[in-house]
């Protein structure tokens, strides 16, 4: 098998699940004849037919609402948000319905709502966001964001098989990035939801991150190695529920932590992870938990502004050097 | 009330007439008991009563089979009772007991019973509509010949979800029976103050959905209109919108002082009380005697008393179980 892109990995994962389980179907804006705005479901309508690859109007509430109703009847819908930013249009269905159904009435909603997230492509304020923090405060939803093709395929399959609603974020900058192409196994496999991966081991500083920022962290780690600082890079892969054990274990080893994410700062994942570290590993800390995140503004369009807005390798290096001296 | 000719056409039988009367009385007395238990503090939170609208649920439910799906609103006690969910499990739900139909986790606005295909009261206005579309979509994909009956109020038609759902149901030819319970007020805002087009059924035309209106104070008229509409949906697989014009006699909720409508208006509507008018009508036809009323009332009272006893005997869900069913696996990280 030749190495594949992250986009191809997700495509294969969904396709294999549709072959494996007739209850799985996809729906969304332009997912059929057009093949998806990012061409992720290209060829699906020919392969699976219009009944299982459903083109919808631009109606996010009805797309996700219909997915919920169908899931309640035993189906396994995979709904696409053309850009993950548009998920705000179906906030009610996700937070008030999908997230609470099992708790309230004992009937689970096994849906996957997936779509491209993230900036760096000059998409401006409405096509570049990372939306995890909108949903972090809603118990009942799971959230996943892969950084590698192997994980992307294994996680989308796990998400489709999961009995809970899963929001699946795909960084659009990684979709076709040739540098991260990977060979994936031919045989069926999943990557379990809730488990982080250690991308690089190190004893001095832990970086907890996910999505495209994994590569920012890795680049920073290589530079720091030249300075004699060993950085451990943890890729969360699942944001909710995140792998506390992996984070705490690493903190106990390094005693210094940076949390790095592309989403804006206030009320984000980093704050939550910091709180958990404070509660569970405070005595192990040899310095303040540091956040490297986007700045608290909408995502700017102008390239120099967007570059300033997004966390860069230099920002990680700065935080790491400060922590190393601490 | 329907004319005698219509009645003859409907071939109403005495037994069925008494059944409809009894269904409406069950709802009325259940709601009156709910008021009592609310004032005693046994029922907490928010309570929205169905008094005045009984003919809608009682009439509509007669043409829906066990295989059909029901989606309702936060004012759903009537639908739940008429669907056959035990009054005790509903009262227990309002008490917050684990013996309630949603284990006490939902309360008055969140009745649910998958075994009766009662897929919920929805406390967010309009929220049930896209879910109903999804239920019907799954039925179509699974080749089940069922109707999804979706109740919603006049207030819901102002939500985008109404329009998205009407369009999808029509576009995808889904068997959804949209039942708009137009009680003329979106909480305290009169229809003419919240809709540019107050003939709600006309909105269906824009989506190519056939629609009708019916007098929601007349149980026979509702029954017959829903029967025709449900048959159409069942046979054609297409959606249908029925606007059922009704009125609630009580305020929006127990917290509402009801200052946005005049006493005269309420009194005028009460002259059309679906229960007393139907009762008088049956007496006029010689179908109902004092003895019947006494007997039905006694049976209903016994059912309601039993429901209260069931609710009171129920236990609370232990706090240790609180994390259960937030996710499929109970083991959330501590």
XYZ file of C-alpha atoms in Angstrom:
660
model
C 0.000 0.000 0.000
C 1.389 3.405 -0.946
C 1.431 6.174 1.660
C -1.823 8.114 1.810
C -2.923 11.584 2.853
C -5.015 12.341 5.917
C -7.977 13.120 3.667
C -7.624 9.798 1.880
C -7.395 8.031 5.239
C -10.693 9.494 6.390
C -12.252 8.671 3.040
C -11.101 5.056 3.320
C -12.303 4.818 6.904
C -15.828 5.998 6.096
C -15.979 3.901 2.950
C -14.911 0.753 4.771
C -17.450 1.352 7.507
C -20.175 1.798 4.892
C -19.163 -1.513 3.338
C -19.043 -3.211 6.721
C -22.323 -1.884 8.104
C -25.384 -1.093 5.983
C -26.675 1.246 8.718
C -23.869 3.722 8.042
C -24.722 6.533 5.643
C -23.399 10.018 4.929
C -25.319 13.231 4.490
C -24.409 16.844 4.049
C -24.138 19.762 1.695
C -22.673 18.640 -1.639
C -21.383 15.326 -0.327
C -22.938 13.390 -3.244
C -22.749 14.567 -6.811
C -20.150 17.230 -6.029
C -18.143 14.802 -3.895
C -17.780 17.139 -0.923
C -16.335 20.652 -0.845
C -12.916 19.105 -0.114
C -13.702 16.051 -2.284
C -13.559 13.786 0.729
C -16.598 11.782 -0.367
C -15.700 11.828 -4.047
C -16.953 8.666 -5.731
C -19.171 7.702 -2.805
C -22.448 8.339 -4.595
C -21.384 6.098 -7.479
C -20.261 3.408 -5.085
C -23.042 3.487 -2.485
C -25.940 5.183 -4.259
C -27.896 8.336 -3.530
C -29.805 6.657 -0.719
C -26.684 6.329 1.399
C -24.860 9.412 0.167
C -27.416 12.115 0.636
C -27.039 15.616 -0.748
C -28.824 18.076 1.517
C -29.935 21.682 1.338
C -27.889 24.223 3.284
C -29.764 23.383 6.472
C -27.365 22.421 9.240
C -30.086 22.082 11.897
C -32.099 19.769 9.708
C -29.006 17.797 8.632
C -27.905 17.056 12.174
C -31.481 16.837 13.475
C -32.354 14.282 10.817
C -29.145 12.417 11.626
C -30.194 12.293 15.289
C -33.673 11.009 14.464
C -32.268 8.359 12.143
C -29.685 7.354 14.746
C -32.443 6.925 17.302
C -34.004 4.413 14.909
C -30.787 2.408 14.703
C -28.970 4.038 11.801
C -25.343 5.260 11.909
C -25.291 8.638 10.164
C -22.115 10.529 9.370
C -22.996 14.173 8.795
C -20.565 16.543 7.130
C -20.223 20.200 7.978
C -18.783 21.756 4.840
C -16.603 23.849 7.137
C -16.688 23.083 10.838
C -17.482 26.762 11.486
C -21.007 26.079 10.206
C -21.642 23.795 13.177
C -22.834 26.903 15.024
C -26.031 26.668 12.923
C -26.956 23.343 14.561
C -25.802 24.136 18.068
C -29.262 23.459 19.511
C -29.561 19.976 18.056
C -26.069 19.006 19.197
C -26.046 20.452 22.687
C -29.682 20.069 23.665
C -30.544 16.927 21.840
C -27.635 14.711 20.772
C -25.638 15.336 23.937
C -28.502 14.757 26.357
C -30.566 12.011 24.786
C -28.886 9.073 26.462
C -28.863 10.760 29.845
C -32.435 11.974 29.625
C -34.148 9.045 28.042
C -31.668 6.190 27.830
C -31.607 6.267 24.040
C -28.184 7.012 22.611
C -27.488 9.006 19.477
C -24.626 7.338 17.595
C -23.866 10.072 15.083
C -20.616 11.465 13.759
C -20.541 15.131 12.794
C -17.310 15.784 10.948
C -15.723 18.578 9.003
C -12.644 20.626 8.237
C -11.367 22.931 10.950
C -8.466 25.245 11.470
C -6.650 28.176 9.969
C -3.496 28.876 8.047
C -5.258 28.908 4.686
C -6.390 32.541 4.794
C -10.002 31.471 5.079
C -10.926 34.416 7.254
C -13.106 34.514 10.358
C -15.801 32.044 9.244
C -13.787 29.303 7.533
C -10.816 28.907 9.870
C -12.133 28.298 13.347
C -11.468 25.561 15.844
C -14.749 24.944 17.622
C -13.891 22.435 20.351
C -14.301 24.885 23.204
C -17.916 25.602 22.154
C -18.711 21.991 23.014
C -16.232 21.241 25.791
C -18.752 22.425 28.354
C -21.458 20.038 27.147
C -21.296 16.603 28.777
C -22.437 13.836 26.463
C -20.459 14.797 23.364
C -17.144 13.236 22.408
C -14.568 15.169 20.369
C -11.758 13.806 18.253
C -9.043 15.471 16.180
C -6.465 13.303 14.410
C -3.047 14.496 13.300
C -1.845 11.541 11.206
C -3.390 9.466 8.415
C -3.094 6.291 10.511
C -4.967 7.885 13.393
C -7.464 9.584 11.110
C -8.563 6.287 9.612
C -8.584 4.419 12.895
C -10.386 7.201 14.730
C -13.094 7.811 12.116
C -13.866 4.098 12.193
C -13.945 4.147 15.991
C -16.172 7.239 15.907
C -18.662 5.605 13.545
C -18.800 2.506 15.748
C -19.109 4.546 18.940
C -22.536 4.598 20.578
C -22.174 8.247 21.616
C -22.308 11.356 19.423
C -18.803 12.184 18.199
C -17.628 15.493 16.760
C -14.735 14.777 14.421
C -12.453 17.682 13.574
C -10.170 17.466 10.531
C -7.510 20.138 10.163
C -7.772 21.292 6.567
C -4.070 22.136 6.451
C -3.312 18.459 7.018
C -5.812 17.099 4.488
C -3.410 16.915 1.539
C -0.104 17.725 3.192
C 2.331 15.377 1.396
C 4.838 15.552 4.271
C 2.550 13.649 6.617
C 1.545 10.901 4.185
C 1.659 7.507 5.807
C 1.153 3.894 4.977
C -1.833 2.460 6.794
C -2.590 -1.218 7.374
C -4.715 -2.982 4.797
C -6.582 -4.895 7.435
C -9.339 -3.414 9.568
C -8.163 -1.481 12.641
C -9.380 1.238 14.940
C -7.648 3.782 17.132
C -9.495 3.876 20.451
C -11.254 7.082 21.431
C -9.879 8.535 24.659
C -6.252 7.492 24.175
C -3.411 9.940 23.544
C -0.187 9.140 21.683
C 3.331 10.121 22.696
C 4.880 11.487 19.517
C 8.278 12.108 21.010
C 9.695 11.192 24.359
C 11.593 13.647 26.487
C 12.411 14.237 30.133
C 12.467 18.036 30.483
C 9.219 19.570 29.272
C 5.867 18.099 28.236
C 3.934 19.653 25.374
C 0.283 18.605 25.296
C -1.236 19.328 21.900
C -3.382 17.979 19.047
C -4.233 18.454 15.388
C -1.917 20.460 13.168
C -0.124 21.864 16.217
C 1.480 18.446 16.749
C 3.842 19.338 13.899
C 4.577 22.750 15.371
C 5.455 21.040 18.631
C 7.646 18.465 16.875
C 9.583 21.141 15.045
C 10.097 23.046 18.273
C 11.241 19.844 19.974
C 13.902 19.275 17.324
C 15.237 22.804 17.732
C 15.277 22.487 21.512
C 17.200 19.251 21.308
C 20.094 21.259 19.864
C 19.927 23.400 23.002
C 19.935 20.326 25.205
C 16.275 20.554 26.161
C 14.321 17.314 25.752
C 10.673 17.924 25.014
C 8.004 15.247 25.224
C 5.153 15.690 22.752
C 1.740 14.300 23.611
C -0.866 14.187 20.860
C -4.225 14.025 22.607
C -6.108 12.702 19.541
C -9.312 12.704 21.624
C -10.230 16.055 23.173
C -13.276 14.875 25.097
C -12.858 12.790 27.166
C -9.119 13.500 26.976
C -6.511 11.033 28.213
C -5.832 12.346 31.704
C -3.647 9.436 32.578
C -1.220 10.069 29.725
C -1.024 13.785 30.569
C -0.516 13.231 34.284
C 2.089 10.494 33.742
C 4.107 12.785 31.520
C 3.836 15.707 33.938
C 5.118 13.494 36.734
C 8.133 12.724 34.564
C 8.983 16.195 33.273
C 7.445 18.499 35.914
C 7.033 21.242 33.328
C 4.163 21.604 30.899
C 3.176 23.637 27.879
C -0.296 23.237 26.430
C -0.408 24.168 22.794
C -3.511 24.621 20.685
C -4.594 26.523 17.633
C -7.940 27.537 19.124
C -8.194 30.849 20.933
C -7.064 31.116 24.506
C -9.876 32.014 26.897
C -12.022 29.135 28.064
C -10.195 26.709 25.808
C -8.863 23.179 26.126
C -5.614 24.497 27.613
C -7.366 26.035 30.588
C -9.215 22.802 31.277
C -6.100 20.642 31.017
C -4.244 23.076 33.272
C -6.950 22.726 35.896
C -6.732 18.951 35.794
C -2.937 19.075 36.167
C -3.331 21.423 39.144
C -5.795 19.076 40.754
C -3.953 15.848 40.110
C -0.253 16.601 39.845
C 0.335 19.930 41.578
C 3.183 18.655 43.740
C 5.059 17.405 40.720
C 5.184 20.809 39.026
C 8.438 22.757 38.919
C 6.989 25.716 37.085
C 3.717 27.261 35.941
C 1.663 25.413 33.353
C 2.014 27.546 30.244
C -0.421 28.068 27.412
C 0.570 28.659 23.815
C -2.596 29.365 21.856
C -4.104 31.655 19.289
C -4.863 35.173 20.419
C -8.372 36.036 21.621
C -9.635 37.572 18.386
C -11.595 36.304 15.401
C -9.336 34.590 12.863
C -7.914 37.421 10.726
C -7.844 37.114 6.961
C -4.768 39.186 6.085
C -1.808 36.762 5.902
C 0.585 38.672 8.195
C -2.150 39.069 10.777
C -3.161 35.434 10.578
C 0.442 34.353 11.017
C 0.728 36.536 14.097
C -2.580 35.198 15.396
C -1.684 31.503 15.047
C 0.780 29.845 17.431
C 4.168 29.441 15.749
C 7.246 27.353 16.478
C 8.886 30.501 17.849
C 6.120 30.878 20.419
C 6.664 27.323 21.631
C 10.403 27.875 21.791
C 9.939 31.031 23.825
C 7.656 29.314 26.319
C 9.946 26.266 26.512
C 13.074 28.320 27.121
C 11.340 30.298 29.844
C 10.142 27.105 31.474
C 13.546 25.452 31.182
C 15.099 28.343 33.102
C 12.391 28.297 35.737
C -69.516 21.006 16.990
C -70.049 18.876 13.920
C -73.469 18.809 12.384
C -75.584 15.674 12.640
C -74.935 14.906 8.999
C -71.214 14.901 9.574
C -71.763 12.774 12.597
C -73.772 10.254 10.629
C -71.080 10.215 8.010
C -68.526 9.561 10.667
C -70.760 6.690 11.856
C -69.906 7.478 15.379
C -70.743 4.718 17.721
C -71.696 5.289 21.287
C -68.832 3.258 22.640
C -66.285 5.193 20.669
C -67.888 8.501 21.618
C -67.653 7.627 25.293
C -64.042 6.552 24.766
C -63.139 9.938 23.289
C -64.916 11.726 26.129
C -63.068 9.593 28.606
C -59.692 10.278 26.958
C -60.295 14.014 27.208
C -61.401 13.701 30.811
C -58.301 11.667 31.689
C -56.150 14.512 30.401
C -58.222 17.231 32.111
C -58.232 15.503 35.502
C -54.557 14.578 35.227
C -53.703 18.215 34.618
C -55.900 19.373 37.490
C -54.119 16.925 39.764
C -50.782 18.217 38.470
C -51.797 21.745 39.529
C -52.632 20.454 42.986
C -49.359 18.566 43.320
C -47.430 21.545 42.009
C -48.974 23.811 44.622
C -48.085 21.249 47.284
C -44.480 21.269 46.073
C -44.431 17.672 44.882
C -43.927 18.800 41.293
C -41.180 21.364 40.797
C -39.775 23.434 38.003
C -41.907 24.422 35.058
C -45.360 23.060 34.344
C -47.261 23.688 31.114
C -50.854 22.505 31.119
C -52.968 21.145 28.301
C -56.351 22.189 29.707
C -58.542 23.429 26.847
C -56.563 21.555 24.184
C -57.642 18.010 25.096
C -59.544 17.415 21.863
C -56.300 17.732 19.908
C -54.367 14.887 21.525
C -57.443 12.714 22.088
C -58.681 13.112 18.520
C -55.289 12.941 16.807
C -54.038 9.806 18.525
C -56.886 7.621 17.241
C -55.506 7.255 13.733
C -51.911 6.629 14.729
C -50.888 2.998 15.044
C -48.450 1.368 17.425
C -45.827 1.441 14.663
C -46.152 5.177 14.103
C -43.788 7.611 15.795
C -44.840 10.525 17.969
C -42.795 13.658 18.593
C -44.278 16.287 20.897
C -43.501 19.562 22.664
C -43.018 20.686 26.244
C -46.829 20.793 26.598
C -47.041 17.050 25.993
C -48.936 15.510 28.911
C -52.039 15.085 26.758
C -50.228 13.311 23.938
C -48.396 11.028 26.361
C -51.623 9.996 28.125
C -53.510 9.523 24.864
C -50.607 7.472 23.510
C -51.087 5.051 26.378
C -48.108 5.779 28.610
C -49.211 4.899 32.154
C -50.403 7.938 34.094
C -48.343 6.726 37.044
C -45.080 6.813 35.142
C -45.907 10.332 33.925
C -46.818 11.581 37.393
C -43.684 9.927 38.791
C -41.626 11.704 36.129
C -43.046 15.041 37.250
C -42.244 14.116 40.845
C -38.673 13.422 39.664
C -38.794 9.792 40.734
C -36.699 7.035 39.145
C -39.941 5.226 38.339
C -40.855 8.036 35.945
C -40.876 7.486 32.188
C -37.536 9.321 31.886
C -36.274 8.064 35.280
C -36.913 11.479 36.784
C -34.174 13.019 34.695
C -36.473 15.037 32.475
C -39.553 16.198 34.350
C -42.782 17.607 32.959
C -41.335 18.765 29.643
C -39.391 15.613 28.808
C -41.699 12.628 28.746
C -40.294 9.788 26.669
C -41.199 6.159 26.043
C -39.417 4.403 23.190
C -41.542 1.272 23.721
C -44.567 3.303 22.609
C -42.601 5.158 19.982
C -43.212 8.323 21.949
C -39.956 10.059 21.073
C -40.239 12.857 23.433
C -41.426 16.102 24.618
C -39.018 18.789 23.433
C -38.406 21.758 25.649
C -36.720 23.780 22.922
C -39.357 25.273 20.635
C -39.072 23.730 17.168
C -36.431 21.241 18.282
C -38.557 18.195 17.616
C -39.155 18.940 13.946
C -35.771 17.937 12.477
C -35.757 14.865 14.739
C -39.131 13.865 13.283
C -37.654 14.240 9.808
C -34.854 11.882 10.846
C -37.266 9.298 12.261
C -39.168 9.336 8.987
C -35.934 9.191 6.989
C -34.871 6.062 8.870
C -38.316 4.519 8.348
C -37.997 5.145 4.647
C -34.464 3.726 4.514
C -35.536 0.673 6.502
C -38.703 0.263 4.391
C -41.002 0.586 7.405
C -44.417 1.939 6.460
C -44.906 4.206 9.432
C -46.101 7.757 9.922
C -44.144 10.158 12.106
C -46.604 12.527 13.771
C -44.880 15.685 14.923
C -46.749 18.068 17.225
C -45.543 21.647 17.581
C -47.053 24.984 18.502
C -47.707 28.134 16.525
C -44.581 29.616 18.124
C -42.408 26.950 16.478
C -43.151 28.134 12.962
C -40.992 31.175 13.665
C -37.967 28.912 14.139
C -35.672 28.087 11.242
C -36.016 24.422 12.144
C -39.665 24.488 11.029
C -38.710 25.713 7.575
C -35.670 23.457 7.215
C -37.757 20.469 8.251
C -40.724 21.237 5.985
C -38.358 21.589 3.058
C -36.449 18.377 3.786
C -39.598 16.320 4.392
C -41.069 17.501 1.102
C -37.807 17.293 -0.850
C -37.035 13.771 0.326
C -40.703 12.663 0.295
C -40.782 11.616 3.928
C -43.903 10.418 5.751
C -44.117 13.179 8.356
C -47.489 14.376 9.595
C -46.841 17.903 10.846
C -49.477 18.752 13.460
C -49.415 22.425 14.370
C -51.312 23.074 17.584
C -52.120 26.704 17.018
C -53.292 28.012 20.378
C -52.867 31.609 19.221
C -50.041 32.513 21.579
C -46.285 31.970 21.490
C -46.133 32.030 25.277
C -47.462 35.573 25.754
C -47.120 36.904 22.219
C -50.274 36.771 20.138
C -50.112 35.113 16.720
C -50.622 38.381 14.835
C -47.758 39.884 16.809
C -45.298 37.111 15.889
C -46.320 35.982 12.381
C -46.616 38.008 9.207
C -48.831 35.226 7.812
C -51.260 34.135 10.515
C -52.831 31.384 8.424
C -50.078 28.975 9.373
C -51.207 26.209 7.049
C -50.512 28.488 4.070
C -46.804 28.286 4.806
C -46.883 24.681 3.633
C -47.632 25.693 0.083
C -44.199 27.267 -0.297
C -42.718 23.819 0.288
C -45.174 21.960 -1.900
C -46.740 20.350 1.160
C -50.485 19.799 1.230
C -52.177 21.344 4.248
C -55.509 21.858 5.941
C -56.952 23.486 9.014
C -59.301 21.995 11.540
C -61.232 23.168 14.587
C -59.171 21.895 17.486
C -62.004 22.329 19.982
C -64.033 19.617 18.263
C -62.712 16.157 18.993
C -64.649 14.519 16.153
C -63.388 17.049 13.655
C -59.796 16.547 14.820
C -60.162 12.791 14.713
C -61.543 12.839 11.218
C -59.021 15.384 9.866
C -56.058 13.512 11.343
C -57.411 10.224 9.988
C -57.528 11.650 6.470
C -54.141 13.305 6.824
C -52.488 10.207 8.304
C -53.949 8.045 5.555
C -52.572 10.434 2.959
C -49.112 10.345 4.542
C -49.216 6.564 4.920
C -50.348 5.940 1.357
C -48.261 8.556 -0.442
C -45.205 8.663 1.792
C -45.345 12.461 1.501
C -45.611 14.966 4.336
C -48.793 16.807 5.295
C -49.367 19.837 7.506
C -52.505 20.012 9.580
C -53.092 23.245 11.456
C -55.242 22.495 14.478
C -56.794 25.665 15.884
C -57.163 25.450 19.618
C -56.844 27.467 22.829
C -55.347 26.901 26.232
C -57.587 27.884 29.123
C -54.763 28.123 31.614
C -51.762 30.419 31.470
C -48.631 29.420 29.532
C -47.096 27.936 32.678
C -47.638 28.022 36.397
C -45.387 31.085 36.574
C -47.403 33.097 34.048
C -49.876 35.697 35.404
C -51.660 35.625 32.016
C -51.834 39.397 31.541
C -51.539 39.451 27.752
C -55.096 38.296 26.984
C -58.411 39.546 28.251
C -60.656 37.683 30.661
C -63.426 38.109 28.079
C -61.394 36.349 25.413
C -60.678 33.412 27.713
C -64.342 33.205 28.786
C -65.451 33.287 25.171
C -63.194 30.326 24.347
C -64.320 28.450 27.438
C -67.815 28.398 25.961
C -66.249 26.091 23.409
C -64.731 23.794 26.042
C -64.038 20.590 24.081
C -65.225 18.418 26.939
C -68.437 20.125 28.046
C -69.538 20.851 24.483
C -68.954 17.227 23.470
C -70.724 16.027 26.605
C -73.758 18.198 25.865
C -73.758 17.003 22.303
C -73.761 13.337 23.293
C -76.575 13.967 25.774
C -78.564 15.647 23.057
C -78.132 12.545 20.924
C -79.180 10.388 23.804
C -75.798 8.694 23.925
C -74.829 9.901 27.353
C -76.680 9.819 30.658
C -75.805 11.087 34.137
C -74.859 7.559 35.148
C -72.286 7.353 32.375
C -70.652 10.601 33.444
C -70.535 9.495 37.074
C -69.032 6.161 36.082
C -66.403 7.630 33.734
C -65.420 10.303 36.233
C -65.054 7.676 38.957
C -62.860 5.491 36.757
C -60.705 8.434 35.751
C -60.416 9.613 39.365
C -59.287 6.125 40.393
C -56.648 6.100 37.638
C -55.322 9.507 38.699
C -55.276 8.550 42.396
C -53.370 5.441 41.508
C -50.924 7.533 39.477
C -50.289 9.813 42.453
C -49.790 6.825 44.735
C -47.354 5.336 42.229
C -45.423 8.605 42.056
C -45.293 8.955 45.829
C -44.126 5.377 46.293
C -41.298 5.876 43.797
C -37.710 6.369 44.875
C -35.144 8.932 43.803
C -32.326 7.888 41.545
C -29.279 7.521 43.839
C -26.688 10.266 43.339
C -24.104 7.534 42.726
C -25.877 6.883 39.420
C -25.636 10.467 38.234
C -22.820 9.806 35.771
C -24.652 6.840 34.322
C -25.646 7.321 30.692
C -23.874 10.612 30.166
C -21.736 8.463 27.910
C -22.184 4.801 27.045
C -19.379 3.866 29.352
C -20.069 5.001 32.877
C -16.402 5.274 33.738
C -15.813 8.937 33.125
C -12.426 9.974 34.440
C -12.890 10.967 38.099
